[in-house]
mmCIF file of C-alpha atoms in Angstrom:
data_model
loop_
_atom_site.group_PDB
_atom_site.id
_atom_site.type_symbol
_atom_site.label_atom_id
_atom_site.label_comp_id
_atom_site.label_asym_id
_atom_site.label_seq_id
_atom_site.Cartn_x
_atom_site.Cartn_y
_atom_site.Cartn_z
ATOM 1 C CA MET V 1 -17.904 2.157 19.647
ATOM 2 C CA THR V 2 -15.624 1.302 16.732
ATOM 3 C CA THR V 3 -11.895 1.826 17.282
ATOM 4 C CA ILE V 4 -9.555 2.322 14.337
ATOM 5 C CA HIS V 5 -5.763 2.160 14.592
ATOM 6 C CA LEU V 6 -4.258 4.065 11.636
ATOM 7 C CA ILE V 7 -0.616 3.363 10.844
ATOM 8 C CA ARG V 8 1.557 4.731 8.061
ATOM 9 C CA HIS V 9 3.866 2.296 6.296
ATOM 10 C CA GLY V 10 7.523 1.968 7.291
ATOM 11 C CA GLN V 11 10.432 3.776 5.677
ATOM 12 C CA THR V 12 11.026 2.955 2.005
ATOM 13 C CA ASN V 13 13.971 3.311 -0.348
ATOM 14 C CA TRP V 14 12.154 6.198 -2.032
ATOM 15 C CA ASN V 15 11.548 7.941 1.308
ATOM 16 C CA LEU V 16 15.320 7.936 1.749
ATOM 17 C CA GLU V 17 15.883 9.329 -1.740
ATOM 18 C CA LYS V 18 13.124 11.960 -1.310
ATOM 19 C CA ARG V 19 11.502 10.459 -4.389
ATOM 20 C CA ILE V 20 7.763 10.875 -5.012
ATOM 21 C CA GLN V 21 5.930 7.604 -4.418
ATOM 22 C CA GLY V 22 2.217 8.219 -4.823
ATOM 23 C CA GLN V 23 0.761 4.946 -6.085
ATOM 24 C CA THR V 24 4.015 3.716 -7.636
ATOM 25 C CA GLU V 25 5.599 0.786 -5.828
ATOM 26 C CA SER V 26 8.629 1.151 -3.576
ATOM 27 C CA GLU V 27 10.127 -1.225 -1.024
ATOM 28 C CA LEU V 28 10.644 -1.104 2.713
ATOM 29 C CA THR V 29 14.190 -0.533 3.882
ATOM 30 C CA GLU V 30 15.621 -2.586 6.726
ATOM 31 C CA LEU V 31 14.809 0.367 9.005
ATOM 32 C CA GLY V 32 11.248 0.337 7.628
ATOM 33 C CA ARG V 33 10.886 -3.333 8.476
ATOM 34 C CA GLN V 34 12.257 -2.686 11.964
ATOM 35 C CA GLN V 35 9.815 0.198 12.453
ATOM 36 C CA ALA V 36 6.970 -2.181 11.595
ATOM 37 C CA ARG V 37 8.317 -4.841 13.985
ATOM 38 C CA ASP V 38 8.495 -2.197 16.733
ATOM 39 C CA VAL V 39 4.827 -1.349 16.125
ATOM 40 C CA ALA V 40 4.034 -5.071 16.209
ATOM 41 C CA LEU V 41 5.532 -5.335 19.698
ATOM 42 C CA ALA V 42 3.739 -2.220 20.908
ATOM 43 C CA LEU V 43 0.380 -3.548 19.637
ATOM 44 C CA LYS V 44 0.793 -7.262 20.375
ATOM 45 C CA ASP V 45 -1.776 -7.125 23.178
ATOM 46 C CA VAL V 46 -4.394 -5.208 21.175
ATOM 47 C CA ASN V 47 -7.241 -7.523 20.190
ATOM 48 C CA PHE V 48 -7.792 -6.562 16.576
ATOM 49 C CA ASP V 49 -10.956 -7.954 15.017
ATOM 50 C CA LYS V 50 -10.041 -7.032 11.462
ATOM 51 C CA ALA V 51 -6.993 -5.744 9.561
ATOM 52 C CA TYR V 52 -6.995 -3.720 6.349
ATOM 53 C CA SER V 53 -4.125 -2.410 4.270
ATOM 54 C CA SER V 54 -3.550 -0.384 1.172
ATOM 55 C CA SER V 55 -2.783 -2.728 -1.705
ATOM 56 C CA SER V 56 0.580 -0.982 -2.191
ATOM 57 C CA VAL V 57 3.503 -3.289 -1.417
ATOM 58 C CA ARG V 58 5.067 -0.954 1.165
ATOM 59 C CA ALA V 59 1.813 -0.828 3.110
ATOM 60 C CA HIS V 60 0.871 -4.487 3.132
ATOM 61 C CA ASP V 61 4.464 -5.520 3.900
ATOM 62 C CA THR V 62 4.277 -3.200 6.918
ATOM 63 C CA ALA V 63 0.910 -4.669 7.904
ATOM 64 C CA LYS V 64 2.231 -8.238 7.717
ATOM 65 C CA HIS V 65 5.037 -7.354 10.139
ATOM 66 C CA ILE V 66 2.592 -5.623 12.485
ATOM 67 C CA LEU V 67 0.336 -8.687 12.493
ATOM 68 C CA GLU V 68 3.083 -11.178 13.307
ATOM 69 C CA HIS V 69 1.679 -11.537 16.854
ATOM 70 C CA HIS V 70 -1.923 -11.836 15.615
ATOM 71 C CA ASP V 71 -3.694 -14.701 13.874
ATOM 72 C CA LEU V 72 -5.627 -12.447 11.548
ATOM 73 C CA GLU V 73 -6.269 -12.341 7.823
ATOM 74 C CA LEU V 74 -5.215 -9.129 6.054
ATOM 75 C CA SER V 75 -7.660 -7.515 3.607
ATOM 76 C CA LEU V 76 -6.127 -5.387 0.832
ATOM 77 C CA ASP V 77 -8.065 -2.351 -0.382
ATOM 78 C CA ASP V 78 -7.183 -0.140 -3.367
ATOM 79 C CA GLN V 79 -9.149 2.737 -1.797
ATOM 80 C CA LEU V 80 -6.532 2.934 0.976
ATOM 81 C CA ARG V 81 -3.758 3.721 -1.531
ATOM 82 C CA GLU V 82 -1.812 6.981 -1.463
ATOM 83 C CA ILE V 83 -2.718 10.101 -3.426
ATOM 84 C CA PHE V 84 -2.103 9.462 -7.132
ATOM 85 C CA LEU V 85 0.501 11.932 -8.398
ATOM 86 C CA GLY V 86 0.687 10.783 -12.009
ATOM 87 C CA PRO V 87 3.590 12.394 -13.885
ATOM 88 C CA TRP V 88 5.447 13.235 -10.675
ATOM 89 C CA GLU V 89 5.738 9.662 -9.450
ATOM 90 C CA GLY V 90 9.284 8.312 -9.469
ATOM 91 C CA ASN V 91 10.815 11.793 -9.655
ATOM 92 C CA LEU V 92 12.611 13.676 -6.895
ATOM 93 C CA TYR V 93 10.715 16.414 -5.063
ATOM 94 C CA ASP V 94 13.624 18.790 -5.771
ATOM 95 C CA GLU V 95 13.262 18.117 -9.509
ATOM 96 C CA MET V 96 9.547 18.957 -9.393
ATOM 97 C CA LYS V 97 10.344 22.189 -7.572
ATOM 98 C CA VAL V 98 12.243 23.235 -10.702
ATOM 99 C CA THR V 99 9.966 21.818 -13.413
ATOM 100 C CA HIS V 100 6.610 22.547 -11.711
ATOM 101 C CA PRO V 101 7.306 25.411 -9.282
ATOM 102 C CA GLU V 102 3.688 26.531 -8.835
ATOM 103 C CA GLU V 103 2.313 23.025 -8.312
ATOM 104 C CA HIS V 104 5.199 22.186 -5.972
ATOM 105 C CA GLN V 105 4.514 25.311 -3.914
ATOM 106 C CA HIS V 106 0.813 24.529 -3.706
ATOM 107 C CA PHE V 107 1.518 20.906 -2.759
ATOM 108 C CA TRP V 108 3.513 21.974 0.315
ATOM 109 C CA GLU V 109 2.074 25.390 1.192
ATOM 110 C CA ASP V 110 -1.626 25.196 0.250
ATOM 111 C CA PRO V 111 -2.779 21.729 -0.848
ATOM 112 C CA SER V 112 -6.280 23.098 -1.490
ATOM 113 C CA LYS V 113 -4.837 24.812 -4.606
ATOM 114 C CA PHE V 114 -2.833 21.820 -5.848
ATOM 115 C CA ASN V 115 -3.840 21.064 -9.437
ATOM 116 C CA LEU V 116 -1.540 18.850 -11.497
ATOM 117 C CA SER V 117 -2.711 17.451 -14.821
ATOM 118 C CA GLY V 118 -2.929 13.673 -14.636
ATOM 119 C CA ALA V 119 -2.865 13.591 -10.814
ATOM 120 C CA GLU V 120 -5.431 13.306 -8.057
ATOM 121 C CA SER V 121 -6.338 16.424 -6.077
ATOM 122 C CA PHE V 122 -6.134 16.532 -2.298
ATOM 123 C CA TYR V 123 -9.915 17.003 -2.187
ATOM 124 C CA ASP V 124 -10.494 13.877 -4.276
ATOM 125 C CA THR V 125 -8.082 11.857 -2.151
ATOM 126 C CA GLN V 126 -9.749 13.076 1.031
ATOM 127 C CA THR V 127 -13.179 12.078 -0.299
ATOM 128 C CA ARG V 128 -11.812 8.658 -1.236
ATOM 129 C CA ALA V 129 -10.288 8.252 2.234
ATOM 130 C CA ILE V 130 -13.492 9.197 4.062
ATOM 131 C CA ASP V 131 -15.596 6.951 1.812
ATOM 132 C CA ALA V 132 -13.206 4.040 2.392
ATOM 133 C CA LEU V 133 -13.214 4.525 6.155
ATOM 134 C CA GLU V 134 -17.006 4.763 6.302
ATOM 135 C CA ALA V 135 -17.364 1.586 4.225
ATOM 136 C CA ILE V 136 -15.032 -0.286 6.587
ATOM 137 C CA ILE V 137 -16.856 0.998 9.674
ATOM 138 C CA GLU V 138 -20.209 -0.013 8.190
ATOM 139 C CA LYS V 139 -18.913 -3.585 7.819
ATOM 140 C CA GLU V 140 -17.058 -3.698 11.142
ATOM 141 C CA LYS V 141 -19.258 -1.740 13.573
ATOM 142 C CA GLY V 142 -18.221 -2.044 17.190
ATOM 143 C CA LYS V 143 -14.920 -3.726 16.362
ATOM 144 C CA THR V 144 -11.260 -2.846 16.766
ATOM 145 C CA ILE V 145 -9.673 -2.373 13.349
ATOM 146 C CA LEU V 146 -6.134 -1.979 12.034
ATOM 147 C CA ILE V 147 -5.666 0.128 8.887
ATOM 148 C CA VAL V 148 -2.210 0.504 7.317
ATOM 149 C CA SER V 149 -2.046 3.246 4.709
ATOM 150 C CA HIS V 150 0.002 6.256 3.633
ATOM 151 C CA GLY V 151 1.073 9.688 4.851
ATOM 152 C CA VAL V 152 -1.137 11.950 2.744
ATOM 153 C CA TRP V 153 -4.104 9.558 2.971
ATOM 154 C CA ILE V 154 -3.967 9.476 6.776
ATOM 155 C CA LYS V 155 -3.238 13.213 7.078
ATOM 156 C CA LEU V 156 -6.296 14.002 4.953
ATOM 157 C CA LEU V 157 -8.497 11.689 6.986
ATOM 158 C CA LEU V 158 -7.391 13.243 10.277
ATOM 159 C CA ALA V 159 -7.794 16.766 8.871
ATOM 160 C CA LYS V 160 -11.420 15.970 8.030
ATOM 161 C CA ILE V 161 -12.050 14.544 11.496
ATOM 162 C CA GLU V 162 -10.399 17.566 13.162
ATOM 163 C CA GLU V 163 -12.191 19.969 10.782
ATOM 164 C CA ARG V 164 -8.909 21.485 9.614
ATOM 165 C CA HIS V 165 -8.698 23.319 6.289
ATOM 166 C CA LEU V 166 -6.513 21.724 3.636
ATOM 167 C CA GLN V 167 -4.171 24.721 3.653
ATOM 168 C CA ASP V 168 -3.179 23.633 7.177
ATOM 169 C CA LEU V 169 -2.634 20.003 6.192
ATOM 170 C CA TRP V 170 1.117 19.976 6.807
ATOM 171 C CA LEU V 171 1.002 21.542 10.267
ATOM 172 C CA PRO V 172 2.340 19.284 13.069
ATOM 173 C CA PRO V 173 2.230 16.583 14.107
ATOM 174 C CA GLN V 174 4.456 15.249 11.355
ATOM 175 C CA MET V 175 3.352 12.056 9.626
ATOM 176 C CA THR V 176 6.494 9.989 10.213
ATOM 177 C CA ASN V 177 6.981 6.420 9.024
ATOM 178 C CA CYS V 178 4.945 3.941 11.088
ATOM 179 C CA CYS V 179 3.303 6.743 13.078
ATOM 180 C CA HIS V 180 0.217 5.555 14.927
ATOM 181 C CA SER V 181 -3.096 7.387 15.335
ATOM 182 C CA ILE V 182 -6.252 6.083 16.998
ATOM 183 C CA ILE V 183 -9.744 7.296 16.179
ATOM 184 C CA THR V 184 -13.087 6.154 17.510
ATOM 185 C CA HIS V 185 -16.509 6.250 15.889
ATOM 186 C CA ASP V 186 -19.653 6.172 18.016
ATOM 187 C CA GLN V 187 -23.338 5.518 17.449
ATOM 188 C CA SER V 188 -23.950 9.233 16.947
ATOM 189 C CA ASN V 189 -21.695 9.032 13.887
ATOM 190 C CA ASP V 190 -19.072 11.195 15.605
ATOM 191 C CA TYR V 191 -15.336 10.677 15.238
ATOM 192 C CA THR V 192 -12.846 11.352 18.020
ATOM 193 C CA LEU V 193 -9.087 11.445 17.600
ATOM 194 C CA GLN V 194 -7.557 9.716 20.601
ATOM 195 C CA ASN V 195 -3.937 10.740 20.047
#
């Protein structure tokens, strides 16, 4: 049995501003750093065998805080990065609601229809997430793994595991900063969401 702890990065300055991050860099706020330290305390007794993080600064900064009680090397992986939103990145969501009303509506109400020129689709991001997870599991079979990534990336992964349609992606539970999900993968190649 392989156990994977999935954690979203802590709060960033752009989260506060409701600014679209995607794969553009933003920084953890003091609250974001505290959220990561809180996770570190909660997980200090978990015996992680391996730790992976998105190569985005906000993710690997979160991971470093989480690993402060562990003597473990952190591996950065570009495939764990957030959905790429191209021309939207750095802009406010409210601005995109005005300039791209149809795409904005699809993003929040039916991600399966989201199609923005120069951006990644939810389907493509989900495929990337599943491929990345499977590659990690293949290397780390039977181990306990930490993965720090992003809200959409994790949501898409869990939707695939739970066999939920993309139009239901944003249904609860909400993907809050530093939220923690645990999945297991067994020898039958089955995934189970633990929480």
